[in-house]
Structures are given as structure tokens and as C-alpha cells.
Coordinates of C-alpha atoms in Angstrom, one line a residue:
M259 CA -54.4 -127.1 -132.2
F260 CA -50.9 -126.8 -131.1
A261 CA -51.1 -123.0 -131.2
A262 CA -54.4 -123.1 -129.3
R263 CA -52.9 -125.2 -126.6
S264 CA -49.8 -123.0 -126.3
T265 CA -52.1 -119.9 -126.0
S266 CA -54.1 -121.7 -123.3
K267 CA -50.9 -122.5 -121.4
A268 CA -49.7 -119.0 -121.7
K269 CA -53.0 -117.6 -120.3
T270 CA -52.9 -120.1 -117.4
K271 CA -49.3 -119.1 -116.6
T272 CA -50.1 -115.4 -116.8
K273 CA -53.2 -115.8 -114.6
T274 CA -51.2 -117.7 -112.0
T275 CA -48.5 -115.1 -111.9
T276 CA -51.0 -112.3 -111.4
E277 CA -52.9 -114.2 -108.7
S278 CA -49.6 -114.7 -106.8
D279 CA -48.8 -111.0 -106.7
R280 CA -49.0 -109.4 -103.2
P281 CA -49.3 -105.7 -102.5
E282 CA -46.3 -105.9 -100.1
D283 CA -44.1 -107.3 -102.9
E284 CA -44.2 -104.1 -105.0
R285 CA -40.7 -103.3 -106.3
L286 CA -39.5 -99.8 -105.8
G287 CA -36.5 -97.9 -107.2
L288 CA -33.4 -97.9 -105.0
G289 CA -33.7 -94.2 -104.3
T290 CA -37.4 -94.3 -103.6
A291 CA -37.0 -97.3 -101.3
F292 CA -34.3 -95.7 -99.2
T293 CA -36.2 -92.4 -99.0
F294 CA -39.2 -94.1 -97.6
G295 CA -37.0 -96.3 -95.5
L296 CA -35.4 -93.2 -93.9
Q297 CA -38.9 -91.9 -93.1
H298 CA -39.5 -95.2 -91.2
V299 CA -36.3 -94.8 -89.3
L300 CA -37.0 -91.3 -88.3
T301 CA -40.5 -92.3 -87.1
M302 CA -39.3 -95.1 -84.8
Y303 CA -35.9 -93.7 -83.8
G304 CA -37.0 -92.1 -80.6
G305 CA -38.7 -95.3 -79.6
I306 CA -35.8 -97.6 -80.3
I307 CA -33.2 -95.6 -78.4
A308 CA -35.3 -95.0 -75.4
P309 CA -35.0 -98.5 -73.8
P310 CA -31.1 -98.6 -73.9
L311 CA -31.0 -95.0 -72.6
I312 CA -33.2 -95.9 -69.6
I313 CA -31.6 -99.3 -68.9
G314 CA -28.1 -98.0 -69.4
A315 CA -28.7 -95.2 -66.9
A316 CA -30.1 -97.6 -64.4
A317 CA -27.1 -99.9 -64.8
G318 CA -24.8 -97.0 -64.0
L319 CA -23.1 -97.0 -67.5
T320 CA -20.9 -94.1 -68.6
P321 CA -22.1 -91.9 -71.5
T322 CA -19.7 -93.7 -73.8
E323 CA -21.0 -97.1 -72.7
V324 CA -24.6 -95.9 -73.2
G325 CA -23.6 -94.9 -76.7
V326 CA -22.4 -98.4 -77.3
L327 CA -25.7 -99.8 -76.0
V328 CA -27.7 -97.5 -78.3
A329 CA -25.6 -98.4 -81.3
A330 CA -26.0 -102.1 -80.6
C331 CA -29.8 -101.7 -80.5
L332 CA -29.8 -99.8 -83.8
F333 CA -27.6 -102.5 -85.4
M334 CA -29.8 -105.4 -84.1
G335 CA -33.0 -103.6 -85.0
G336 CA -31.8 -103.4 -88.6
L337 CA -30.9 -107.1 -88.8
A338 CA -34.3 -108.0 -87.2
T339 CA -36.1 -105.8 -89.7
L340 CA -34.4 -107.5 -92.7
L341 CA -35.3 -110.9 -91.3
Q342 CA -38.9 -109.9 -90.8
T343 CA -39.4 -108.2 -94.2
L344 CA -37.3 -110.2 -96.5
G345 CA -37.6 -113.5 -94.6
I346 CA -36.0 -116.9 -95.0
P347 CA -37.8 -120.3 -94.8
F348 CA -39.9 -120.4 -91.6
F349 CA -38.7 -117.0 -90.4
G350 CA -40.2 -113.6 -91.3
S351 CA -43.7 -112.6 -92.2
Q352 CA -42.5 -110.8 -95.3
L353 CA -44.7 -107.8 -94.4
P354 CA -43.6 -104.1 -94.1
L355 CA -42.9 -104.3 -90.3
V356 CA -40.0 -102.4 -88.7
Q357 CA -38.4 -104.3 -85.8
G358 CA -36.7 -102.7 -82.8
V359 CA -36.2 -103.1 -79.0
S360 CA -39.5 -103.7 -77.4
F361 CA -40.6 -101.3 -74.7
A362 CA -42.7 -104.0 -73.1
G363 CA -39.7 -105.4 -71.2
V364 CA -38.2 -102.2 -69.9
A365 CA -39.9 -102.4 -66.5
T366 CA -38.8 -106.1 -66.0
M367 CA -35.3 -105.4 -67.2
L368 CA -35.0 -102.5 -64.8
A369 CA -36.2 -104.8 -61.9
I370 CA -33.5 -107.3 -62.9
V371 CA -30.8 -104.6 -62.9
N372 CA -31.9 -103.1 -59.6
Q373 CA -32.0 -106.5 -57.9
G374 CA -28.2 -106.8 -58.5
G375 CA -28.1 -108.9 -61.6
G376 CA -26.9 -106.1 -63.8
L377 CA -26.9 -106.3 -67.6
P378 CA -25.4 -109.9 -67.7
A379 CA -28.5 -111.2 -65.9
V380 CA -30.8 -109.2 -68.3
F381 CA -29.0 -110.6 -71.3
G382 CA -29.2 -114.2 -69.9
A383 CA -32.9 -113.9 -69.2
V384 CA -33.6 -112.5 -72.7
I385 CA -31.7 -115.4 -74.4
V386 CA -33.6 -118.1 -72.5
A387 CA -37.0 -116.4 -72.7
S388 CA -36.6 -115.8 -76.4
L389 CA -35.7 -119.4 -77.1
I390 CA -38.8 -120.5 -75.2
G391 CA -40.8 -118.0 -77.3
L392 CA -39.3 -119.5 -80.4
V393 CA -40.5 -122.9 -79.5
I394 CA -44.1 -121.9 -78.7
A395 CA -44.4 -119.4 -81.6
P396 CA -46.2 -121.9 -83.9
F397 CA -48.7 -122.8 -81.2
F398 CA -49.2 -119.2 -80.3
A399 CA -50.1 -118.4 -83.9
Q400 CA -53.1 -120.8 -83.6
I401 CA -55.0 -118.0 -81.7
V402 CA -55.5 -116.2 -85.0
R403 CA -58.8 -118.0 -85.4
F404 CA -59.9 -116.1 -82.2
F405 CA -59.1 -112.8 -83.9
P406 CA -62.4 -111.9 -85.9
P407 CA -62.9 -108.2 -86.8
V408 CA -64.4 -107.4 -83.4
V409 CA -61.1 -108.5 -81.8
T410 CA -58.7 -107.2 -84.4
G411 CA -60.5 -103.9 -84.7
T412 CA -60.4 -103.4 -81.0
V413 CA -56.7 -104.3 -80.7
I414 CA -55.7 -102.1 -83.7
T415 CA -57.7 -99.2 -82.2
M416 CA -56.0 -99.7 -78.8
I417 CA -52.5 -99.8 -80.5
G418 CA -53.2 -96.3 -81.8
L419 CA -54.6 -95.0 -78.6
S420 CA -51.7 -96.4 -76.5
L421 CA -49.2 -94.6 -78.7
V422 CA -50.8 -91.2 -78.3
P423 CA -49.1 -90.7 -74.9
V424 CA -45.8 -91.5 -76.5
A425 CA -46.3 -88.5 -78.9
A426 CA -47.4 -86.4 -75.9
R427 CA -44.2 -87.2 -74.0
W428 CA -42.1 -86.4 -77.1
I429 CA -43.8 -83.0 -77.2
T430 CA -43.7 -82.1 -73.5
G431 CA -40.7 -84.1 -72.3
A432 CA -40.7 -87.1 -70.1
N433 CA -39.7 -85.4 -66.8
P434 CA -42.5 -83.3 -65.2
E435 CA -39.9 -81.8 -62.8
A436 CA -37.8 -80.4 -65.6
G437 CA -37.8 -76.6 -66.1
N438 CA -38.7 -76.8 -69.7
Y439 CA -41.4 -79.4 -69.3
A440 CA -44.4 -78.7 -71.6
D441 CA -42.7 -75.6 -72.9
P442 CA -45.1 -73.7 -75.2
V443 CA -42.2 -73.4 -77.7
F444 CA -42.0 -77.2 -77.9
V445 CA -45.7 -77.5 -78.3
G446 CA -45.5 -74.9 -81.0
I447 CA -42.8 -76.8 -82.9
A448 CA -45.0 -79.9 -82.7
G449 CA -47.9 -77.9 -84.0
F450 CA -45.8 -76.4 -86.8
T451 CA -44.7 -79.9 -87.9
L452 CA -48.3 -81.1 -87.8
L453 CA -49.4 -78.1 -90.0
V454 CA -46.6 -78.8 -92.5
I455 CA -47.7 -82.4 -92.8
M456 CA -51.3 -81.3 -93.5
L457 CA -50.2 -78.7 -96.1
L458 CA -47.9 -81.2 -97.9
S459 CA -50.6 -83.9 -97.9
K460 CA -53.0 -81.4 -99.5
L461 CA -50.7 -80.7 -102.4
G462 CA -51.7 -82.3 -105.7
N463 CA -48.2 -83.9 -106.1
S464 CA -48.6 -87.5 -105.0
T465 CA -44.8 -88.0 -104.4
I466 CA -44.7 -85.0 -102.0
S467 CA -47.9 -86.1 -100.3
R468 CA -46.4 -89.6 -99.6
L469 CA -43.2 -88.0 -98.3
S470 CA -45.1 -85.5 -96.2
I471 CA -44.0 -87.1 -92.9
L472 CA -40.3 -87.1 -93.8
L473 CA -40.3 -83.6 -95.4
A474 CA -42.2 -82.2 -92.4
M475 CA -39.6 -83.7 -90.0
V476 CA -36.8 -82.0 -92.0
I477 CA -38.7 -78.7 -92.2
G478 CA -39.6 -78.9 -88.5
T479 CA -36.0 -79.6 -87.5
V480 CA -34.8 -76.6 -89.6
F481 CA -37.4 -74.4 -87.9
A482 CA -36.4 -75.7 -84.5
A483 CA -32.7 -74.9 -85.3
L484 CA -33.6 -71.4 -86.4
I485 CA -35.2 -70.6 -83.1
G486 CA -32.4 -72.3 -81.1
K487 CA -34.2 -75.5 -80.1
A488 CA -32.1 -78.0 -82.1
D489 CA -28.5 -78.6 -81.2
F490 CA -26.1 -80.3 -83.6
S491 CA -22.9 -79.2 -81.9
K492 CA -22.1 -82.7 -80.5
V493 CA -22.6 -84.6 -83.7
F494 CA -18.9 -85.2 -84.3
E495 CA -18.0 -85.9 -80.7
G496 CA -17.1 -89.6 -80.4
P497 CA -16.1 -92.3 -82.9
I498 CA -17.2 -92.2 -86.5
F499 CA -17.3 -96.0 -87.0
A500 CA -17.7 -98.7 -84.4
F501 CA -18.7 -102.4 -84.8
P502 CA -20.7 -103.9 -81.9
T503 CA -18.4 -106.0 -79.7
P504 CA -20.0 -109.3 -78.7
F505 CA -20.6 -109.5 -74.9
A506 CA -19.2 -106.0 -74.4
F507 CA -20.8 -105.9 -70.9
G508 CA -19.8 -109.4 -69.8
V509 CA -20.9 -113.0 -70.3
P510 CA -24.6 -113.5 -69.7
T511 CA -25.7 -115.0 -66.4
F512 CA -28.8 -117.0 -65.9
D513 CA -31.2 -116.4 -62.9
L514 CA -34.4 -118.4 -62.7
A515 CA -36.6 -115.6 -61.4
A516 CA -35.3 -113.2 -64.1
I517 CA -35.9 -115.9 -66.8
V518 CA -39.5 -116.4 -65.6
S519 CA -40.2 -112.7 -65.5
M520 CA -38.7 -112.2 -69.0
T521 CA -40.8 -115.2 -70.3
I522 CA -43.9 -113.3 -69.3
V523 CA -42.6 -110.3 -71.3
V524 CA -42.1 -112.6 -74.3
L525 CA -45.7 -113.6 -74.1
V526 CA -46.7 -110.0 -74.2
I527 CA -44.4 -109.3 -77.1
L528 CA -45.9 -112.3 -79.0
T529 CA -49.4 -110.9 -78.4
E530 CA -48.4 -107.4 -79.6
T531 CA -46.5 -108.6 -82.6
T532 CA -49.5 -110.8 -83.6
A533 CA -51.7 -107.7 -83.4
D534 CA -49.2 -105.7 -85.4
I535 CA -49.0 -108.4 -88.2
I536 CA -52.8 -108.4 -88.4
A537 CA -53.0 -104.6 -88.4
V538 CA -50.5 -104.1 -91.2
A539 CA -52.2 -106.9 -93.2
E540 CA -55.5 -105.1 -92.8
I541 CA -53.9 -101.8 -94.0
T542 CA -52.1 -103.3 -96.9
G543 CA -54.8 -105.7 -98.0
S544 CA -52.4 -108.7 -97.6
K545 CA -53.5 -112.2 -96.8
V546 CA -52.3 -113.5 -93.5
D547 CA -52.7 -117.1 -92.2
R548 CA -51.5 -119.0 -89.2
K549 CA -48.3 -120.1 -91.0
R550 CA -47.4 -116.5 -91.9
I551 CA -48.1 -115.3 -88.3
A552 CA -45.9 -118.1 -87.0
A553 CA -43.1 -117.1 -89.3
G554 CA -43.3 -113.5 -88.1
L555 CA -43.3 -114.6 -84.5
R556 CA -40.3 -116.9 -85.1
A557 CA -38.4 -113.9 -86.6
D558 CA -39.2 -111.9 -83.5
M559 CA -37.9 -114.6 -81.2
A560 CA -34.9 -115.6 -83.2
S561 CA -33.6 -112.0 -83.4
S562 CA -34.4 -111.5 -79.7
A563 CA -32.3 -114.6 -78.8
I564 CA -29.4 -113.3 -80.8
S565 CA -29.6 -109.7 -79.7
P566 CA -27.8 -110.1 -76.3
I567 CA -24.8 -111.4 -78.1
F568 CA -24.4 -107.9 -79.6
N569 CA -25.6 -106.1 -76.4
S570 CA -29.2 -105.6 -77.3
F571 CA -32.6 -106.7 -76.0
T572 CA -35.9 -108.2 -77.1
Q573 CA -37.1 -107.3 -80.6
S574 CA -40.6 -106.7 -81.7
A575 CA -42.6 -104.9 -84.4
F576 CA -43.0 -101.2 -84.0
A577 CA -46.7 -100.2 -84.0
Q578 CA -46.0 -96.5 -84.9
N579 CA -44.6 -97.6 -88.3
V580 CA -47.8 -99.5 -89.0
G581 CA -49.4 -96.0 -89.0
L582 CA -46.8 -94.7 -91.4
V583 CA -47.7 -97.5 -93.9
A584 CA -51.3 -96.3 -93.7
V585 CA -50.5 -92.6 -94.1
T586 CA -48.0 -93.0 -97.0
K587 CA -49.9 -95.9 -98.8
I588 CA -46.4 -97.4 -99.5
K589 CA -47.1 -101.0 -98.8
S590 CA -43.8 -102.4 -100.2
R591 CA -41.8 -104.4 -97.7
Y592 CA -38.7 -103.4 -99.6
A593 CA -39.1 -99.8 -98.4
V594 CA -39.0 -101.1 -94.8
A595 CA -36.1 -103.4 -95.6
A596 CA -34.2 -100.3 -96.8
G597 CA -35.0 -98.8 -93.4
G598 CA -33.4 -101.9 -91.9
V599 CA -30.2 -101.3 -93.9
I600 CA -30.2 -97.7 -92.7
L601 CA -30.5 -98.9 -89.1
I602 CA -27.6 -101.2 -89.5
I603 CA -25.5 -98.3 -90.9
L604 CA -26.6 -96.1 -88.0
G605 CA -25.4 -98.9 -85.7
L606 CA -22.0 -99.1 -87.4
L607 CA -21.7 -95.3 -87.8
P608 CA -22.5 -93.7 -84.5
V609 CA -21.9 -90.3 -86.1
L610 CA -25.0 -90.7 -88.2
G611 CA -27.0 -91.9 -85.2
R612 CA -26.0 -88.7 -83.4
I613 CA -27.3 -86.6 -86.3
V614 CA -30.7 -88.4 -86.2
A615 CA -30.7 -88.1 -82.4
A616 CA -30.4 -84.3 -82.8
V617 CA -33.9 -84.2 -84.3
P618 CA -36.0 -82.5 -81.6
T619 CA -38.5 -84.8 -79.9
A620 CA -41.2 -82.2 -80.4
V621 CA -40.8 -82.7 -84.1
L622 CA -41.3 -86.4 -83.7
G623 CA -44.3 -85.7 -81.5
G624 CA -46.0 -83.6 -84.1
A625 CA -45.5 -86.3 -86.7
G626 CA -46.6 -88.9 -84.2
L627 CA -50.0 -87.4 -83.8
V628 CA -50.8 -88.2 -87.4
L629 CA -49.1 -91.6 -87.4
F630 CA -50.7 -92.9 -84.2
G631 CA -54.0 -91.4 -85.0
T632 CA -54.0 -93.2 -88.3
V633 CA -53.5 -96.5 -86.6
T634 CA -56.6 -95.7 -84.4
A635 CA -58.6 -94.8 -87.5
S636 CA -57.6 -98.1 -89.2
G637 CA -59.0 -99.9 -86.1
I638 CA -62.2 -97.9 -86.2
R639 CA -62.6 -98.8 -89.9
T640 CA -62.3 -102.5 -89.1
L641 CA -64.8 -102.1 -86.3
S642 CA -67.2 -100.5 -88.7
K643 CA -67.4 -103.9 -90.5
V644 CA -68.6 -105.7 -87.4
K645 CA -72.2 -106.7 -87.0
Y646 CA -73.7 -105.4 -83.7
D647 CA -77.3 -106.5 -84.2
G648 CA -78.7 -109.1 -81.9
N649 CA -75.3 -110.0 -80.3
M650 CA -72.9 -108.8 -77.6
N651 CA -70.2 -107.4 -79.8
L652 CA -70.8 -103.9 -78.5
I653 CA -70.0 -104.8 -75.0
I654 CA -66.9 -106.7 -76.2
V655 CA -65.6 -103.5 -77.9
A656 CA -66.6 -101.3 -75.0
A657 CA -65.1 -103.4 -72.2
S658 CA -61.9 -104.2 -74.0
L659 CA -61.1 -100.7 -75.0
S660 CA -61.9 -99.4 -71.5
F661 CA -59.7 -102.1 -70.0
G662 CA -56.9 -101.3 -72.4
V663 CA -57.0 -97.5 -71.8
L664 CA -56.9 -97.9 -67.9
P665 CA -53.1 -98.4 -67.6
E666 CA -52.5 -95.7 -70.2
V667 CA -54.4 -93.0 -68.2
N668 CA -53.3 -94.3 -64.8
H669 CA -49.9 -95.9 -64.7
D670 CA -50.2 -96.7 -61.0
I671 CA -53.4 -98.7 -61.2
Y672 CA -51.6 -102.1 -60.9
S673 CA -48.6 -100.8 -58.9
N674 CA -49.5 -103.0 -55.9
F675 CA -49.9 -106.1 -58.0
P676 CA -47.2 -108.8 -58.6
T677 CA -44.5 -107.9 -61.1
W678 CA -45.8 -110.5 -63.6
F679 CA -49.3 -109.0 -63.5
Q680 CA -47.9 -105.5 -64.1
V681 CA -45.9 -106.7 -67.1
I682 CA -48.9 -108.2 -68.8
F683 CA -51.7 -105.8 -67.9
G684 CA -49.5 -102.7 -67.6
S685 CA -49.6 -102.7 -71.4
G686 CA -52.8 -101.3 -72.9
I687 CA -52.3 -103.3 -76.1
S688 CA -52.0 -106.7 -74.3
S689 CA -54.8 -105.8 -71.8
A690 CA -57.2 -105.0 -74.6
A691 CA -56.1 -108.0 -76.6
I692 CA -56.6 -110.4 -73.8
M693 CA -60.0 -109.0 -72.8
A694 CA -61.2 -108.9 -76.4
I695 CA -60.2 -112.5 -77.0
L696 CA -61.7 -113.8 -73.7
L697 CA -65.0 -111.9 -74.2
N698 CA -65.2 -113.0 -77.8
L699 CA -64.9 -116.6 -76.6
V700 CA -67.5 -116.1 -73.9
F701 CA -70.1 -114.4 -76.0
N702 CA -69.5 -115.7 -79.5
H703 CA -68.0 -119.2 -79.1
F704 CA -69.5 -120.4 -75.8
S705 CA -73.1 -119.5 -76.6
K706 CA -74.7 -121.2 -73.7
G707 CA -76.2 -118.6 -71.4
T708 CA -76.2 -115.8 -74.0
P709 CA -79.8 -114.5 -74.4
D710 CA -81.4 -114.6 -77.8
N711 CA -82.5 -111.0 -77.2
P712 CA -79.4 -109.5 -75.5
S713 CA -79.4 -106.8 -72.9
V714 CA -79.1 -103.1 -73.3
F715 CA -75.5 -103.6 -74.3
A716 CA -76.5 -105.0 -77.6
A717 CA -77.3 -102.6 -80.4
S718 CA -80.9 -102.3 -81.6
P719 CA -81.6 -103.8 -85.0
V720 CA -81.4 -101.4 -87.9
R721 CA -84.8 -100.6 -89.5
A722 CA -84.8 -100.4 -93.2
V723 CA -87.4 -100.1 -96.0
K724 CA -86.7 -100.8 -99.6
T725 CA -86.7 -97.9 -102.0
D726 CA -89.3 -99.5 -104.2
V727 CA -91.7 -99.5 -101.3
I728 CA -91.2 -95.8 -100.7
R729 CA -91.8 -95.0 -104.3
V730 CA -95.4 -96.3 -104.3
L731 CA -96.4 -94.6 -101.0
R732 CA -98.3 -91.4 -101.2
E733 CA -98.8 -88.4 -98.9
G734 CA -101.1 -89.5 -96.0
D735 CA -100.6 -93.3 -96.3
R736 CA -100.2 -94.8 -92.9
Y737 CA -100.0 -98.2 -91.1
E738 CA -102.7 -98.8 -88.4
G739 CA -103.7 -102.0 -86.6
G740 CA -101.7 -104.2 -88.9
T741 CA -103.3 -102.7 -92.0
L742 CA -101.8 -100.2 -94.6
I743 CA -104.4 -97.5 -95.4
D744 CA -104.3 -94.5 -97.6
A745 CA -105.1 -90.8 -96.8
K746 CA -108.9 -91.4 -97.4
G747 CA -108.9 -94.4 -95.0
T748 CA -109.2 -97.0 -97.7
P749 CA -107.1 -100.2 -97.0
I750 CA -104.2 -100.8 -99.4
T751 CA -103.7 -104.3 -100.7
V752 CA -100.4 -105.8 -99.7
V753 CA -99.1 -108.5 -102.0
D754 CA -96.1 -110.8 -101.8
E755 CA -93.5 -110.2 -104.5
E756 CA -93.7 -112.8 -107.2
P757 CA -90.6 -114.5 -108.5
G758 CA -89.1 -112.3 -111.2
G759 CA -91.6 -109.5 -110.4
S760 CA -90.9 -105.9 -109.4
G761 CA -92.8 -106.1 -106.2
H762 CA -94.8 -102.9 -107.1

């Protein structure tokens, strides 16, 4: 009896342990984790250094000062990534999400700089707005119940679609007036990188297939160097090691208008991070509830509030890395945490940052086409699970995606609207998310006024006939006037299937 009880307890313990395992908790070898972590860093590097380059130039900083700003953003991105992936009580979703400076706030921060506040006013606004976001994060997480597949699928699809222009700008260059804008050579480099990814993914070796993005970036960079389109000559110009100096650009100042504008940006970031958490959970098969979303949002806001101390800006999850998780099938959060360590090292060793910065953007663009397209495909997969019969889900998806794509295809569409409106609806992700949530509420929660037989926007019911019925039909059998008759015109008896019967 004692042995039986012990065995029972052992089985119970084993079962509990197995049930508590999560795909994102997979342990990887140190070398493997850092290899895939480097792949994550290379994927998001162009995105994380773009905001400090843009804002630094607008603030009139010298190249050395811009370098300090870039290093600070890399350093804080690494710390924020560790907080998000590893987590501490109440902070961090413990999902494979890379954190970095959010592009959502660039326009607002540029406006604050141009209005005379400079970087100190930007940093002050970020601190206060992030603290406000930290307070409302648990309440914001409650909207998860308004994210059924019709909403999450739409938002995930829009995340992928909104990132495609980023890949295009990496390939063509960001300045249409530049002499080498859309240079066919750059397009060729991107195409070559894309081809290498496809070839490596086709190989039977699973390790090479999973590392196809990283290997293709390396091969693409070597190819670009051979044809004279990659320049590593300035890698060793500047300091080798540098620790971010707190408040290097002055003590933060606090302007009410700047704080209000930045608070709107924080709301956009909370919306986008919520979408990214749900997207990566969908890809990895992880379970996400309101508590976990709230922990992820708190990590976002806490790291954003601390960032200005080390001369950085608002932090958020990077959507492009969600696509990398889908492509590589590496769901472990420890691989992303290793990427966070690499970001910290890059922030402390500017020389390494300069090496990564030397990777041609066309190479990043070629890889981005696969990564961002994968995010879109993941959203479509989610939308394929949605029921469209006898409801208005089709118009929810159609209107939300169209509304989200608008600011992506025409950046000037809201140029004459107030700044706060531009901040919210100038982002395709937040536009699609807001529209999808509102339409889902109108059509699926507030049912009053919705017709039982919806308009042309609703999909027609799918007609289906059981296989067993098809088997008993013969050539010439037909249905006329409510009666099933055979080829000779003789009525066929139709009987109800009896319990346990075959129905033939």
C-alpha cells in the first residue's frame, strides 16, 4: 500500500511538472542561445538606431554625441529585453520579445525638440508619461477580452503589413532625393540575401535552416563588401568602451504640453505591445491572460521611465522580431534574453556597434521581406479560424485592415489634423487595432440593430453534404419540388437517421 501511494504521488508530481512546461521556457545551450540572440539583434538593429539618429540630428548634436545617444539606446534596449523575457514579480511577460526604442514617439519627440524644449524636455516628458503608463497598465490589460481571433488576426496581419515599408526603405534608402536612391545594385543585394535565405531554408539540415536569416545576412554582407557596397573602414574610429553617463544631455525639464503629447504616445505603445504579446503567444502556442499582459506592459513602462536617466527613450516590443520567432521556430525566451545581453555589450562597446552598423541596410531589407511577411502570414492563419457565416466579421476585417493601411500608403492623410490625432492614427497598427476593437464591440457585443441575416458584407453560409449521402446517390438522381427522385422519375424515400444507425 505504501509503495502504491508513493507511486501515485510520483505520477501526480510528474504530471504537474509536465503540465507546467511552457514552450517559451525551453532551455538552450549557451552557444545556441547567443547565436539565435545575435540573429535577433541583427534583425532589429536598424530599427533601434533609427530614432536616436533622427532625433539627434534634429537636436543639432555632433556625430560623437549622436554616437552616445545610439549607444545609450542599445544599452537600455538590452536591459528592457532582459526584464521582458526573464521577468521579475509583476514585471515582464516572460515571452520571446525583443525591446527597443519605439518608433511611435519619433514624430512627437521631434515636435518637442523643434519647439525649443530640446532633449531635456523630451526626457522629462518620457519619464512622466511612462509613469502614467505604468499606473494604467493593469487596467489597459483588461481589454484582452475584446481581442477575439477576428481582432487579433486583423492586428497581427496589420503588424506585418506596416513593417513591409520599413524593409522597402532599407532597400531603397530613406531619402528620395539622394543620388543612390533605389539603386538597382541595392535591390540586387536585397534579392541576393532573400535568395540565400530561401536556399538555406530548403536544405535538409534543420540547424542551418533555423539560422538561415543570420547566415544569409553574413553572406549578403560579404557579397556587398566584394562589390564595394559595404564599408568597414570606420569601425575602429572612436572609443572602444564607453558606459552611458546619466543625464549626459542635461537634467530633464517638464513641460505640460510635451507630457500630454507623450502620454498619447504611451497609449499607442501600450496598444502595440499588447498586440505583439498576443501575436508572439499565437506563434509560440503560449497561454496569455490579463495578468501576463499586464506584467508585459509594466515592463515596457518601467524600462521607459528609466531610459531617460541613461539618455534613451520609450521602450516597446519589436514586431519584426515576432516574425523571426515564426521563421526560426525558436520559441525559447532565453534566446531573446541572450540577444538582450548582446545589446548591452553593444551599448558598452561602441566598436561592436559600429561593426553591426556597417551591415548594409539592403541586406536587412532582403531579410525583412521574409520576416515581416511571416508576421502577416501568421495573422492570416489566425483569421482563417474566424467564423464568417451569418455575422459581420468580414466587414470588421475589411474595414480595419483598410483603415490601418491608409497611413502606411499615404503618410500625409492626417497631416492637417491635430498632433495627438496624428500620433494615434498615423500608426497603421494602432489604427487597425482601434477600428477592429470598436467594430467588434458594435457588431458582436452590442447586438441590438444587427440583422439576423446580415447584408452583403457577411459571407454566405457554406453548403456541405455528408460523404455518406453522396455514396448512396446514383447517376441521374435529382431533387425536384422538395422530393428526391431517381433517374427513372421514381421518388426516393428519405428517412431520418436512427440513433446508432448509419443513416444509409
